[in-house]
Every structure is written in C-alpha cells, then in structure tokens.
C-alpha cells in the first residue's frame, strides 16, 4: 500500500447519506460514524437539540416542544436546512480540530434527488470545510462496495433496499445502463405493520415497535418450521390503556406482502428493460442485494424464486454503500466516470 505524506495528513471523507442511516468513512481510519439520519429540534427556537442515535431514541416519545425529523425520509430531501446541518455536524465531528487540511468528500445520495437537492448537499459539505465535493449515485456505490466488476464490459445487477427507497440497477463499463427506483423500502414495511394490528387487535403501535416486529419476525417467504411469534406492546384503542398481544410471523408476512410485491415488480421491470447481452450476463452472474431492507428474512430467497436467477446477499448489507464510497475516495481518478453520473 502506498504510504505517502499526503495519506498521513489526509482527512478525506466518504458519506453514505441514507434515508434511514448515515455512515461516514475516513480514509485510513475506516467507518467512524454509523448513525440514524434523524434530527431532533426545539420547536420554539428551531435549534437542533440532538442528532443521530440520540435523536432516534426520542422518536415517538417527544414532548410538544420537541420535534423529531427524518430529513431524507422518502429519498428526497424533505428538509434542506436540517439536512445541511446534519452533513455539517458529521463532517465537523470527524474533522474535530484537524482543520488545517480541507478534505475531499464523496457523498452518496439517493439517486432520485433533484439537481437543486444535489447542490444543497454539495454546498453543505463545502460550508462544513470540504475542498472538493463529489456525488455518487447510491446503486453505483453499493455495487462498488459489494465488489461487483462495475468497470468491466459485463452486466452486474444490484438491488439496494434502504429505508425510503429501493434502487435496482444494472451496471456495465462504469455506467448505470438500466435503473428502476421506487419509493418503497423498510419504512413502508413498518407502516404496513401498523394498520393490520390496529384492525385485528385494536392495538396502536409506534414506528419503532413496528420496525422491531419487522426485524424480529418479519419475512418475505415462508420457511417451513420457522414461524415465530413475539409480544407486541402498544396502546389499546378501546380502553386507551397500554396492552400487550402476541403476534405471529404469518400475519406479519401477510402485512408485508404488498411492499415485497412492489419490490419484486420493480426487479422484473428492471430485467425487462435490460439489453439482451447484459441480461445474458446476469443469468450467469446473478443478482447482489444490499441495504438494510435486504435483510428482511427470506427476501433474497423470494427474489431467487421469482426471477429464477442466482441471488446473493452481501455479507455486510448495511455498510455496502459507505464501503463503496471509501473505495472511490481511495482512487478518485480511477472512478471519475462514475462520479460524473450526478453532475447534471
Ligand atoms: N434484519 C432486518 N430485517 C429487515 N429490515 C431491516 C433489518 N435491519 C435493518 N432493516 C431495515 O433497513 C432499513 C435501513 O436500511 P439502510 O440501508 O440503512 O437505509 P438507507 O440507505 O435508506 O439509510 C430500515 O428500514 C431498517 O428497518
Ligand atoms: Mg442506503
């Protein structure tokens, strides 16, 4: 490995600005921040009172003078001001007092964001002290992070399922040839769990409980002998008192089916739009899945059954994108072409 003076003093930063989680990679140090993309503000002053994990803890528990915001919730920037503040906060936290070298920053953004939003991200990073800010599309960073041969003249297919969006891309020769992006991801799955519990049990639960149910007993494919159940705590709608009910994995799979079907339909659409030669490559090489949403139990198997293609889940789904931005940082010249995809 090259060991130069520039490397020793380098603070170059890669940021995965996800709808659910933000991860920060620093060259030579690895992943240094992994926190929910959540901001808590004081409604009277508009000032930020907490960021990341601390703010997420407050979600659904906040008193009236506190507001908890997810500024990127649906894959678009819902709140410019707080998105900027978050980027600044994370960059400054990493730099601490090492301001003498202005870092290069690569930010991975959901591929659906508009040119105005891209500029906002770039400006925020610059105001936080960055010298050279580049943007990269999420599926490209995910594919690089999963070690797919993105530069070669063969088709590589990636499905990245995040909180707000699912992005499906077929990449060849450093470019995204086919892309399908839908606003369905882990958040929609959480919401899909809330309604049926309300109907069946008169039980009202919050988004954090819904996410916990999804992670513990949610699934996309029935696995014989693996049905589970768990106690779910919420508020009884009739008596307005706290109550607990046992919920089983079959009813949760049913609740999640619409979101899962939407993802499968998007995968099909991407395959239909793919040129023949690349489709042939994908038959041989299969599909790779990344993002936290890809961890839904049985989702990889469901995609395998529905497409008849080999499917592999990345070993570390939740860090794929930030590891991809790290590789890009380490070789900015080599990856120049991929960075241009967002320059419009
Ligand atoms: N084991 C799991 N099963 C199902 N969903 C999961 C699991 N772990 C994390 N998730 C979901 O993954 C989503 C976050 O994934 P992530 O890739 O960090 O999103 P983003 O890139 O949008 O920030 C959340 O909706 C979370 O609930
Ligand atoms: Mg992501």
mmCIF file of C-alpha atoms and ligand atoms in Angstrom:
data_model
loop_
_atom_site.group_PDB
_atom_site.id
_atom_site.type_symbol
_atom_site.label_atom_id
_atom_site.label_comp_id
_atom_site.label_asym_id
_atom_site.label_seq_id
_atom_site.Cartn_x
_atom_site.Cartn_y
_atom_site.Cartn_z
ATOM 1 C CA UNK A 1 0.000 0.000 0.000
ATOM 2 C CA UNK A 2 1.250 3.476 -0.841
ATOM 3 C CA UNK A 3 2.312 5.332 2.269
ATOM 4 C CA UNK A 4 2.790 8.968 1.489
ATOM 5 C CA UNK A 5 2.819 12.165 3.496
ATOM 6 C CA UNK A 6 -0.455 13.129 1.799
ATOM 7 C CA UNK A 7 -2.072 9.969 3.157
ATOM 8 C CA UNK A 8 -0.921 10.565 6.705
ATOM 9 C CA UNK A 9 -2.479 14.025 6.784
ATOM 10 C CA UNK A 10 -5.491 13.090 4.726
ATOM 11 C CA UNK A 11 -8.936 13.572 6.218
ATOM 12 C CA UNK A 12 -10.773 12.564 3.076
ATOM 13 C CA UNK A 13 -14.306 11.552 3.875
ATOM 14 C CA UNK A 14 -16.922 9.300 2.284
ATOM 15 C CA UNK A 15 -20.525 9.790 3.396
ATOM 16 C CA UNK A 16 -23.473 7.477 2.807
ATOM 17 C CA UNK A 17 -26.355 9.874 3.268
ATOM 18 C CA UNK A 18 -29.113 7.305 3.558
ATOM 19 C CA UNK A 19 -32.809 7.886 4.201
ATOM 20 C CA UNK A 20 -32.536 5.798 7.385
ATOM 21 C CA UNK A 21 -28.835 5.767 8.334
ATOM 22 C CA UNK A 22 -25.822 7.953 7.705
ATOM 23 C CA UNK A 23 -22.381 6.360 7.663
ATOM 24 C CA UNK A 24 -19.077 8.147 7.422
ATOM 25 C CA UNK A 25 -15.805 6.669 6.236
ATOM 26 C CA UNK A 26 -12.465 8.403 6.737
ATOM 27 C CA UNK A 27 -9.569 7.432 4.569
ATOM 28 C CA UNK A 28 -7.048 5.431 6.548
ATOM 29 C CA UNK A 29 -9.434 5.075 9.511
ATOM 30 C CA UNK A 30 -12.424 3.176 8.121
ATOM 31 C CA UNK A 31 -16.067 3.671 9.146
ATOM 32 C CA UNK A 32 -16.116 6.147 12.017
ATOM 33 C CA UNK A 33 -19.798 7.120 12.187
ATOM 34 C CA UNK A 34 -22.889 4.955 11.771
ATOM 35 C CA UNK A 35 -25.994 6.753 12.994
ATOM 36 C CA UNK A 36 -29.664 7.121 12.115
ATOM 37 C CA UNK A 37 -30.464 10.035 9.764
ATOM 38 C CA UNK A 38 -32.564 11.748 12.409
ATOM 39 C CA UNK A 39 -32.564 15.259 13.832
ATOM 40 C CA UNK A 40 -34.377 16.478 16.958
ATOM 41 C CA UNK A 41 -35.218 20.158 17.181
ATOM 42 C CA UNK A 42 -36.671 22.545 19.705
ATOM 43 C CA UNK A 43 -39.935 23.807 18.178
ATOM 44 C CA UNK A 44 -39.720 27.150 19.982
ATOM 45 C CA UNK A 45 -36.263 28.121 18.767
ATOM 46 C CA UNK A 46 -35.816 25.812 15.769
ATOM 47 C CA UNK A 47 -32.428 24.836 17.213
ATOM 48 C CA UNK A 48 -31.084 21.310 16.890
ATOM 49 C CA UNK A 49 -31.006 19.505 20.237
ATOM 50 C CA UNK A 50 -29.858 16.051 19.127
ATOM 51 C CA UNK A 51 -28.653 14.165 16.050
ATOM 52 C CA UNK A 52 -28.354 10.552 15.054
ATOM 53 C CA UNK A 53 -28.958 7.776 17.570
ATOM 54 C CA UNK A 54 -29.799 10.139 20.375
ATOM 55 C CA UNK A 55 -32.488 11.806 18.245
ATOM 56 C CA UNK A 56 -33.929 8.475 17.074
ATOM 57 C CA UNK A 57 -34.392 7.409 20.704
ATOM 58 C CA UNK A 58 -36.712 10.396 21.090
ATOM 59 C CA UNK A 59 -38.871 9.429 18.090
ATOM 60 C CA UNK A 60 -42.477 8.925 19.226
ATOM 61 C CA UNK A 61 -41.589 9.946 22.774
ATOM 62 C CA UNK A 62 -41.099 13.664 22.272
ATOM 63 C CA UNK A 63 -42.849 16.311 24.377
ATOM 64 C CA UNK A 64 -44.725 19.068 22.497
ATOM 65 C CA UNK A 65 -41.760 21.432 22.343
ATOM 66 C CA UNK A 66 -39.533 18.854 20.654
ATOM 67 C CA UNK A 67 -39.822 17.705 17.071
ATOM 68 C CA UNK A 68 -38.012 14.716 15.672
ATOM 69 C CA UNK A 69 -37.366 14.897 11.925
ATOM 70 C CA UNK A 70 -36.051 12.462 9.354
ATOM 71 C CA UNK A 71 -34.890 14.976 6.763
ATOM 72 C CA UNK A 72 -34.402 12.475 3.922
ATOM 73 C CA UNK A 73 -37.287 10.192 4.698
ATOM 74 C CA UNK A 74 -38.588 9.309 1.221
ATOM 75 C CA UNK A 75 -35.351 9.531 -0.684
ATOM 76 C CA UNK A 76 -35.894 13.218 -1.325
ATOM 77 C CA UNK A 77 -34.642 15.991 0.877
ATOM 78 C CA UNK A 78 -37.752 16.955 2.828
ATOM 79 C CA UNK A 79 -35.903 19.484 4.860
ATOM 80 C CA UNK A 80 -32.937 21.284 3.350
ATOM 81 C CA UNK A 81 -31.962 23.178 6.451
ATOM 82 C CA UNK A 82 -31.667 20.163 8.711
ATOM 83 C CA UNK A 83 -30.035 18.030 6.027
ATOM 84 C CA UNK A 84 -27.352 20.669 5.709
ATOM 85 C CA UNK A 85 -26.982 20.940 9.432
ATOM 86 C CA UNK A 86 -26.580 17.164 9.693
ATOM 87 C CA UNK A 87 -23.918 16.983 6.996
ATOM 88 C CA UNK A 88 -22.026 19.822 8.677
ATOM 89 C CA UNK A 89 -22.333 18.154 12.071
ATOM 90 C CA UNK A 90 -20.993 14.805 10.864
ATOM 91 C CA UNK A 91 -18.115 16.318 8.896
ATOM 92 C CA UNK A 92 -17.087 18.551 11.798
ATOM 93 C CA UNK A 93 -17.292 15.637 14.231
ATOM 94 C CA UNK A 94 -14.876 13.717 12.055
ATOM 95 C CA UNK A 95 -12.517 16.615 11.485
ATOM 96 C CA UNK A 96 -12.524 17.840 15.075
ATOM 97 C CA UNK A 97 -9.572 20.192 15.222
ATOM 98 C CA UNK A 98 -7.854 18.915 12.108
ATOM 99 C CA UNK A 99 -8.972 21.874 10.051
ATOM 100 C CA UNK A 100 -5.542 22.505 8.592
ATOM 101 C CA UNK A 101 -6.228 20.154 5.708
ATOM 102 C CA UNK A 102 -9.503 20.663 3.896
ATOM 103 C CA UNK A 103 -10.772 17.224 2.978
ATOM 104 C CA UNK A 104 -12.085 15.803 -0.225
ATOM 105 C CA UNK A 105 -15.590 14.498 0.304
ATOM 106 C CA UNK A 106 -17.547 11.901 -1.658
ATOM 107 C CA UNK A 107 -21.230 11.835 -0.779
ATOM 108 C CA UNK A 108 -23.512 9.038 -1.830
ATOM 109 C CA UNK A 109 -27.074 10.267 -2.285
ATOM 110 C CA UNK A 110 -30.354 8.522 -3.163
ATOM 111 C CA UNK A 111 -30.468 8.515 -6.954
ATOM 112 C CA UNK A 112 -33.889 10.191 -7.087
ATOM 113 C CA UNK A 113 -32.768 13.537 -5.698
ATOM 114 C CA UNK A 114 -33.113 16.626 -7.879
ATOM 115 C CA UNK A 115 -30.293 18.865 -9.160
ATOM 116 C CA UNK A 116 -31.310 21.515 -6.612
ATOM 117 C CA UNK A 117 -31.041 18.971 -3.813
ATOM 118 C CA UNK A 118 -27.659 17.811 -5.084
ATOM 119 C CA UNK A 119 -26.429 21.372 -4.968
ATOM 120 C CA UNK A 120 -27.717 21.711 -1.400
ATOM 121 C CA UNK A 121 -25.745 18.619 -0.372
ATOM 122 C CA UNK A 122 -22.629 19.924 -2.079
ATOM 123 C CA UNK A 123 -22.969 23.396 -0.526
ATOM 124 C CA UNK A 124 -23.486 21.945 2.934
ATOM 125 C CA UNK A 125 -20.329 19.860 2.655
ATOM 126 C CA UNK A 126 -18.379 22.863 1.383
ATOM 127 C CA UNK A 127 -19.593 25.060 4.213
ATOM 128 C CA UNK A 128 -18.508 22.353 6.642
ATOM 129 C CA UNK A 129 -14.966 22.710 5.340
ATOM 130 C CA UNK A 130 -14.731 20.346 2.367
ATOM 131 C CA UNK A 131 -12.468 21.308 -0.504
ATOM 132 C CA UNK A 132 -13.661 19.087 -3.277
ATOM 133 C CA UNK A 133 -17.144 17.564 -3.081
ATOM 134 C CA UNK A 134 -18.241 14.774 -5.388
ATOM 135 C CA UNK A 135 -21.538 12.949 -5.523
ATOM 136 C CA UNK A 136 -22.169 9.346 -6.421
ATOM 137 C CA UNK A 137 -25.459 7.514 -7.026
ATOM 138 C CA UNK A 138 -26.457 5.019 -4.359
ATOM 139 C CA UNK A 139 -26.693 1.868 -6.526
ATOM 140 C CA UNK A 140 -23.273 2.583 -8.039
ATOM 141 C CA UNK A 141 -21.665 2.998 -4.617
ATOM 142 C CA UNK A 142 -23.440 -0.149 -3.412
ATOM 143 C CA UNK A 143 -22.163 -2.137 -6.397
ATOM 144 C CA UNK A 144 -18.601 -0.926 -5.807
ATOM 145 C CA UNK A 145 -18.914 -1.718 -2.092
ATOM 146 C CA UNK A 146 -20.100 -5.252 -2.942
ATOM 147 C CA UNK A 147 -17.027 -5.681 -5.180
ATOM 148 C CA UNK A 148 -19.011 -6.060 -8.383
ATOM 149 C CA UNK A 149 -16.863 -5.618 -11.509
ATOM 150 C CA UNK A 150 -18.519 -2.309 -12.439
ATOM 151 C CA UNK A 151 -15.792 -1.258 -14.869
ATOM 152 C CA UNK A 152 -15.831 -4.401 -16.940
ATOM 153 C CA UNK A 153 -17.879 -4.952 -20.084
ATOM 154 C CA UNK A 154 -20.256 -7.330 -18.291
ATOM 155 C CA UNK A 155 -23.615 -6.703 -16.705
ATOM 156 C CA UNK A 156 -23.756 -6.509 -12.892
ATOM 157 C CA UNK A 157 -27.104 -6.244 -11.157
ATOM 158 C CA UNK A 158 -27.607 -4.706 -7.731
ATOM 159 C CA UNK A 159 -30.748 -4.309 -5.610
ATOM 160 C CA UNK A 160 -30.257 -1.848 -2.754
ATOM 161 C CA UNK A 161 -33.161 -1.657 -0.321
ATOM 162 C CA UNK A 162 -32.981 1.232 2.111
ATOM 163 C CA UNK A 163 -35.482 2.887 4.427
ATOM 164 C CA UNK A 164 -37.222 5.173 1.937
ATOM 165 C CA UNK A 165 -36.304 3.698 -1.428
ATOM 166 C CA UNK A 166 -35.350 0.555 -3.276
ATOM 167 C CA UNK A 167 -32.952 1.027 -6.123
ATOM 168 C CA UNK A 168 -32.291 -1.547 -8.773
ATOM 169 C CA UNK A 169 -29.524 -1.029 -11.272
ATOM 170 C CA UNK A 170 -27.703 -2.887 -13.992
ATOM 171 C CA UNK A 171 -24.191 -1.585 -14.426
ATOM 172 C CA UNK A 172 -21.640 -2.135 -17.170
ATOM 173 C CA UNK A 173 -18.496 -0.280 -18.252
ATOM 174 C CA UNK A 174 -18.688 2.151 -15.314
ATOM 175 C CA UNK A 175 -22.187 3.315 -16.156
ATOM 176 C CA UNK A 176 -25.720 2.593 -14.991
ATOM 177 C CA UNK A 177 -27.383 1.047 -18.046
ATOM 178 C CA UNK A 178 -30.784 0.332 -16.513
ATOM 179 C CA UNK A 179 -32.227 1.838 -13.354
ATOM 180 C CA UNK A 180 -35.508 1.428 -11.528
ATOM 181 C CA UNK A 181 -36.070 3.329 -8.308
ATOM 182 C CA UNK A 182 -39.202 3.071 -6.190
ATOM 183 C CA UNK A 183 -40.236 4.844 -3.022
ATOM 184 C CA UNK A 184 -40.809 1.582 -1.239
ATOM 185 C CA UNK A 185 -38.372 0.322 1.369
ATOM 186 C CA UNK A 186 -38.101 -0.509 5.038
ATOM 187 C CA UNK A 187 -40.226 2.472 6.165
ATOM 188 C CA UNK A 188 -43.189 1.397 4.090
ATOM 189 C CA UNK A 189 -42.855 -2.092 5.536
ATOM 190 C CA UNK A 190 -43.010 -0.609 9.056
ATOM 191 C CA UNK A 191 -46.131 1.354 8.173
ATOM 192 C CA UNK A 192 -47.727 -1.746 6.648
ATOM 193 C CA UNK A 193 -47.421 -3.478 10.025
ATOM 194 C CA UNK A 194 -49.178 -0.694 11.966
ATOM 195 C CA UNK A 195 -52.556 -0.826 10.167
ATOM 196 C CA UNK A 196 -53.434 -4.538 10.447
ATOM 197 C CA UNK A 197 -52.561 -4.586 14.158
ATOM 198 C CA UNK A 198 -54.931 -1.725 14.649
ATOM 199 C CA UNK A 199 -57.694 -3.543 12.765
ATOM 200 C CA UNK A 200 -57.203 -7.033 14.182
ATOM 201 C CA UNK A 201 -56.329 -6.243 17.784
ATOM 202 C CA UNK A 202 -57.422 -2.631 18.281
ATOM 203 C CA UNK A 203 -53.790 -2.029 19.136
ATOM 204 C CA UNK A 204 -51.969 1.154 18.299
ATOM 205 C CA UNK A 205 -48.195 0.858 17.966
ATOM 206 C CA UNK A 206 -45.482 3.353 17.087
ATOM 207 C CA UNK A 207 -42.963 3.212 14.217
ATOM 208 C CA UNK A 208 -40.133 1.952 16.413
ATOM 209 C CA UNK A 209 -42.183 -1.007 17.638
ATOM 210 C CA UNK A 210 -43.243 -1.706 14.028
ATOM 211 C CA UNK A 211 -39.597 -1.771 12.927
ATOM 212 C CA UNK A 212 -38.716 -4.107 15.754
ATOM 213 C CA UNK A 213 -41.530 -6.515 14.734
ATOM 214 C CA UNK A 214 -40.293 -6.456 11.132
ATOM 215 C CA UNK A 215 -36.713 -7.194 12.154
ATOM 216 C CA UNK A 216 -37.617 -9.937 14.636
ATOM 217 C CA UNK A 217 -40.421 -11.842 12.947
ATOM 218 C CA UNK A 218 -40.918 -10.226 9.522
ATOM 219 C CA UNK A 219 -40.361 -12.312 6.393
ATOM 220 C CA UNK A 220 -40.943 -12.377 2.665
ATOM 221 C CA UNK A 221 -41.036 -16.098 2.112
ATOM 222 C CA UNK A 222 -42.489 -18.929 4.192
ATOM 223 C CA UNK A 223 -39.799 -21.140 5.652
ATOM 224 C CA UNK A 224 -41.154 -24.445 6.908
ATOM 225 C CA UNK A 225 -40.922 -24.833 10.689
ATOM 226 C CA UNK A 226 -39.619 -21.348 11.188
ATOM 227 C CA UNK A 227 -42.759 -19.449 12.068
ATOM 228 C CA UNK A 228 -42.261 -17.329 15.164
ATOM 229 C CA UNK A 229 -44.232 -15.102 17.464
ATOM 230 C CA UNK A 230 -43.457 -12.147 19.657
ATOM 231 C CA UNK A 231 -45.114 -9.980 22.288
ATOM 232 C CA UNK A 232 -46.118 -6.582 20.932
ATOM 233 C CA UNK A 233 -46.763 -3.639 23.208
ATOM 234 C CA UNK A 234 -48.982 -0.726 22.294
ATOM 235 C CA UNK A 235 -51.990 1.287 23.259
ATOM 236 C CA UNK A 236 -55.434 -0.283 23.383
ATOM 237 C CA UNK A 237 -57.716 1.793 21.170
ATOM 238 C CA UNK A 238 -60.843 0.950 23.139
ATOM 239 C CA UNK A 239 -59.664 1.255 26.729
ATOM 240 C CA UNK A 240 -56.875 3.755 25.948
ATOM 241 C CA UNK A 241 -54.510 1.746 28.183
ATOM 242 C CA UNK A 242 -51.184 0.063 27.445
ATOM 243 C CA UNK A 243 -51.649 -3.554 26.342
ATOM 244 C CA UNK A 244 -49.620 -6.466 25.030
ATOM 245 C CA UNK A 245 -50.633 -9.038 22.407
ATOM 246 C CA UNK A 246 -48.821 -11.988 20.829
ATOM 247 C CA UNK A 247 -48.326 -11.575 17.090
ATOM 248 C CA UNK A 248 -47.111 -14.303 14.733
ATOM 249 C CA UNK A 249 -44.859 -14.230 11.714
ATOM 250 C CA UNK A 250 -47.540 -15.381 9.271
ATOM 251 C CA UNK A 251 -49.728 -12.348 9.874
ATOM 252 C CA UNK A 252 -46.700 -10.073 9.610
ATOM 253 C CA UNK A 253 -45.654 -11.695 6.311
ATOM 254 C CA UNK A 254 -49.153 -11.026 5.031
ATOM 255 C CA UNK A 255 -48.904 -7.385 6.157
ATOM 256 C CA UNK A 256 -45.546 -7.000 4.374
ATOM 257 C CA UNK A 257 -46.634 -8.692 1.160
ATOM 258 C CA UNK A 258 -47.665 -5.535 -0.651
ATOM 259 C CA UNK A 259 -44.292 -3.857 -0.124
ATOM 260 C CA UNK A 260 -42.447 -7.044 -1.028
ATOM 261 C CA UNK A 261 -44.535 -7.452 -4.179
ATOM 262 C CA UNK A 262 -43.754 -3.882 -5.198
ATOM 263 C CA UNK A 263 -40.025 -4.629 -4.888
ATOM 264 C CA UNK A 264 -40.374 -7.832 -6.920
ATOM 265 C CA UNK A 265 -42.321 -5.937 -9.620
ATOM 266 C CA UNK A 266 -39.543 -3.342 -9.786
ATOM 267 C CA UNK A 267 -36.912 -6.076 -10.153
ATOM 268 C CA UNK A 268 -38.949 -7.578 -13.018
ATOM 269 C CA UNK A 269 -39.262 -4.200 -14.698
ATOM 270 C CA UNK A 270 -35.502 -3.664 -14.486
ATOM 271 C CA UNK A 271 -34.877 -7.070 -16.058
ATOM 272 C CA UNK A 272 -37.351 -6.321 -18.856
ATOM 273 C CA UNK A 273 -35.579 -3.057 -19.642
ATOM 274 C CA UNK A 274 -32.150 -4.684 -19.798
ATOM 275 C CA UNK A 275 -30.431 -5.144 -23.178
ATOM 276 C CA UNK A 276 -30.103 -8.824 -24.217
ATOM 277 C CA UNK A 277 -26.343 -9.154 -23.872
ATOM 278 C CA UNK A 278 -26.389 -7.805 -20.352
ATOM 279 C CA UNK A 279 -29.379 -9.996 -19.473
ATOM 280 C CA UNK A 280 -27.294 -12.976 -20.530
ATOM 281 C CA UNK A 281 -24.520 -11.856 -18.158
ATOM 282 C CA UNK A 282 -26.983 -11.645 -15.294
ATOM 283 C CA UNK A 283 -28.160 -15.200 -15.898
ATOM 284 C CA UNK A 284 -24.548 -16.275 -15.349
ATOM 285 C CA UNK A 285 -23.545 -13.859 -12.622
ATOM 286 C CA UNK A 286 -26.785 -13.354 -10.753
ATOM 287 C CA UNK A 287 -28.025 -10.512 -8.601
ATOM 288 C CA UNK A 288 -26.466 -8.985 -5.480
ATOM 289 C CA UNK A 289 -28.639 -7.464 -2.755
ATOM 290 C CA UNK A 290 -27.574 -4.746 -0.302
ATOM 291 C CA UNK A 291 -29.077 -2.204 2.092
ATOM 292 C CA UNK A 292 -30.738 -2.845 5.452
ATOM 293 C CA UNK A 293 -34.078 -3.723 3.849
ATOM 294 C CA UNK A 294 -32.437 -6.645 2.025
ATOM 295 C CA UNK A 295 -32.035 -8.277 5.446
ATOM 296 C CA UNK A 296 -35.769 -8.949 5.672
ATOM 297 C CA UNK A 297 -35.881 -12.686 6.249
ATOM 298 C CA UNK A 298 -36.449 -14.697 3.067
ATOM 299 C CA UNK A 299 -36.361 -11.682 0.744
ATOM 300 C CA UNK A 300 -33.306 -12.986 -1.099
ATOM 301 C CA UNK A 301 -34.987 -16.355 -1.490
ATOM 302 C CA UNK A 302 -38.162 -14.715 -2.745
ATOM 303 C CA UNK A 303 -36.196 -12.805 -5.406
ATOM 304 C CA UNK A 304 -34.439 -16.043 -6.368
ATOM 305 C CA UNK A 305 -37.724 -17.902 -6.797
ATOM 306 C CA UNK A 306 -39.450 -15.073 -8.659
ATOM 307 C CA UNK A 307 -36.612 -14.402 -11.110
ATOM 308 C CA UNK A 308 -35.054 -17.826 -11.397
ATOM 309 C CA UNK A 309 -31.655 -16.160 -11.105
ATOM 310 C CA UNK A 310 -28.815 -16.698 -8.645
ATOM 311 C CA UNK A 311 -29.148 -14.184 -5.792
ATOM 312 C CA UNK A 312 -26.501 -13.279 -3.239
ATOM 313 C CA UNK A 313 -26.918 -11.137 -0.155
ATOM 314 C CA UNK A 314 -23.844 -9.028 0.559
ATOM 315 C CA UNK A 315 -22.037 -10.103 3.739
ATOM 316 C CA UNK A 316 -22.477 -6.703 5.313
ATOM 317 C CA UNK A 317 -25.582 -5.175 3.740
ATOM 318 C CA UNK A 318 -25.731 -2.060 5.863
ATOM 319 C CA UNK A 319 -22.206 -0.821 5.146
ATOM 320 C CA UNK A 320 -22.019 -1.675 1.459
ATOM 321 C CA UNK A 321 -22.627 1.855 0.240
ATOM 322 C CA UNK A 322 -20.174 3.576 2.569
ATOM 323 C CA UNK A 323 -17.517 0.974 1.794
ATOM 324 C CA UNK A 324 -18.162 1.767 -1.881
ATOM 325 C CA UNK A 325 -17.616 5.482 -1.288
ATOM 326 C CA UNK A 326 -14.422 4.553 0.579
ATOM 327 C CA UNK A 327 -13.091 2.670 -2.420
ATOM 328 C CA UNK A 328 -13.953 5.631 -4.624
ATOM 329 C CA UNK A 329 -12.086 8.000 -2.292
ATOM 330 C CA UNK A 330 -9.031 5.791 -2.424
ATOM 331 C CA UNK A 331 -8.972 6.021 -6.185
ATOM 332 C CA UNK A 332 -10.746 9.209 -7.236
ATOM 333 C CA UNK A 333 -9.084 9.310 -10.643
ATOM 334 C CA UNK A 334 -9.995 5.734 -11.408
ATOM 335 C CA UNK A 335 -13.636 6.262 -10.521
ATOM 336 C CA UNK A 336 -14.000 9.690 -12.142
ATOM 337 C CA UNK A 337 -16.542 8.417 -14.664
ATOM 338 C CA UNK A 338 -18.924 7.172 -12.006
ATOM 339 C CA UNK A 339 -18.840 10.489 -10.219
ATOM 340 C CA UNK A 340 -19.936 12.320 -13.309
ATOM 341 C CA UNK A 341 -23.221 10.484 -13.397
ATOM 342 C CA UNK A 342 -24.636 13.042 -10.965
ATOM 343 C CA UNK A 343 -23.066 16.189 -12.359
ATOM 344 C CA UNK A 344 -26.180 17.373 -14.265
HETATM 345 N N1 LIG B 1 -32.763 -7.505 9.905
HETATM 346 C C1 LIG B 1 -33.551 -6.654 9.232
HETATM 347 N N2 LIG B 1 -34.677 -7.089 8.632
HETATM 348 C C2 LIG B 1 -35.463 -6.236 7.947
HETATM 349 N N3 LIG B 1 -35.203 -4.927 7.783
HETATM 350 C C3 LIG B 1 -34.083 -4.443 8.347
HETATM 351 C C4 LIG B 1 -33.200 -5.269 9.095
HETATM 352 N N4 LIG B 1 -32.170 -4.487 9.545
HETATM 353 C C5 LIG B 1 -32.418 -3.247 9.099
HETATM 354 N N5 LIG B 1 -33.564 -3.200 8.385
HETATM 355 C C6 LIG B 1 -34.196 -2.021 7.755
HETATM 356 O O1 LIG B 1 -33.303 -1.460 6.835
HETATM 357 C C7 LIG B 1 -33.661 -0.071 6.648
HETATM 358 C C8 LIG B 1 -32.423 0.785 6.693
HETATM 359 O O2 LIG B 1 -31.510 0.349 5.741
HETATM 360 P P1 LIG B 1 -30.353 1.323 5.213
HETATM 361 O O3 LIG B 1 -29.637 0.595 4.143
HETATM 362 O O4 LIG B 1 -29.563 1.821 6.355
HETATM 363 O O5 LIG B 1 -31.240 2.502 4.610
HETATM 364 P P2 LIG B 1 -30.825 3.884 3.925
HETATM 365 O O6 LIG B 1 -29.758 3.576 2.930
HETATM 366 O O7 LIG B 1 -32.087 4.371 3.274
HETATM 367 O O8 LIG B 1 -30.360 4.780 5.019
HETATM 368 C C9 LIG B 1 -34.628 0.277 7.771
HETATM 369 O O9 LIG B 1 -35.941 0.356 7.238
HETATM 370 C C10 LIG B 1 -34.494 -0.904 8.712
HETATM 371 O O10 LIG B 1 -35.691 -1.148 9.440
HETATM 372 MG MG1 LIG B 2 -28.601 3.222 1.609
#
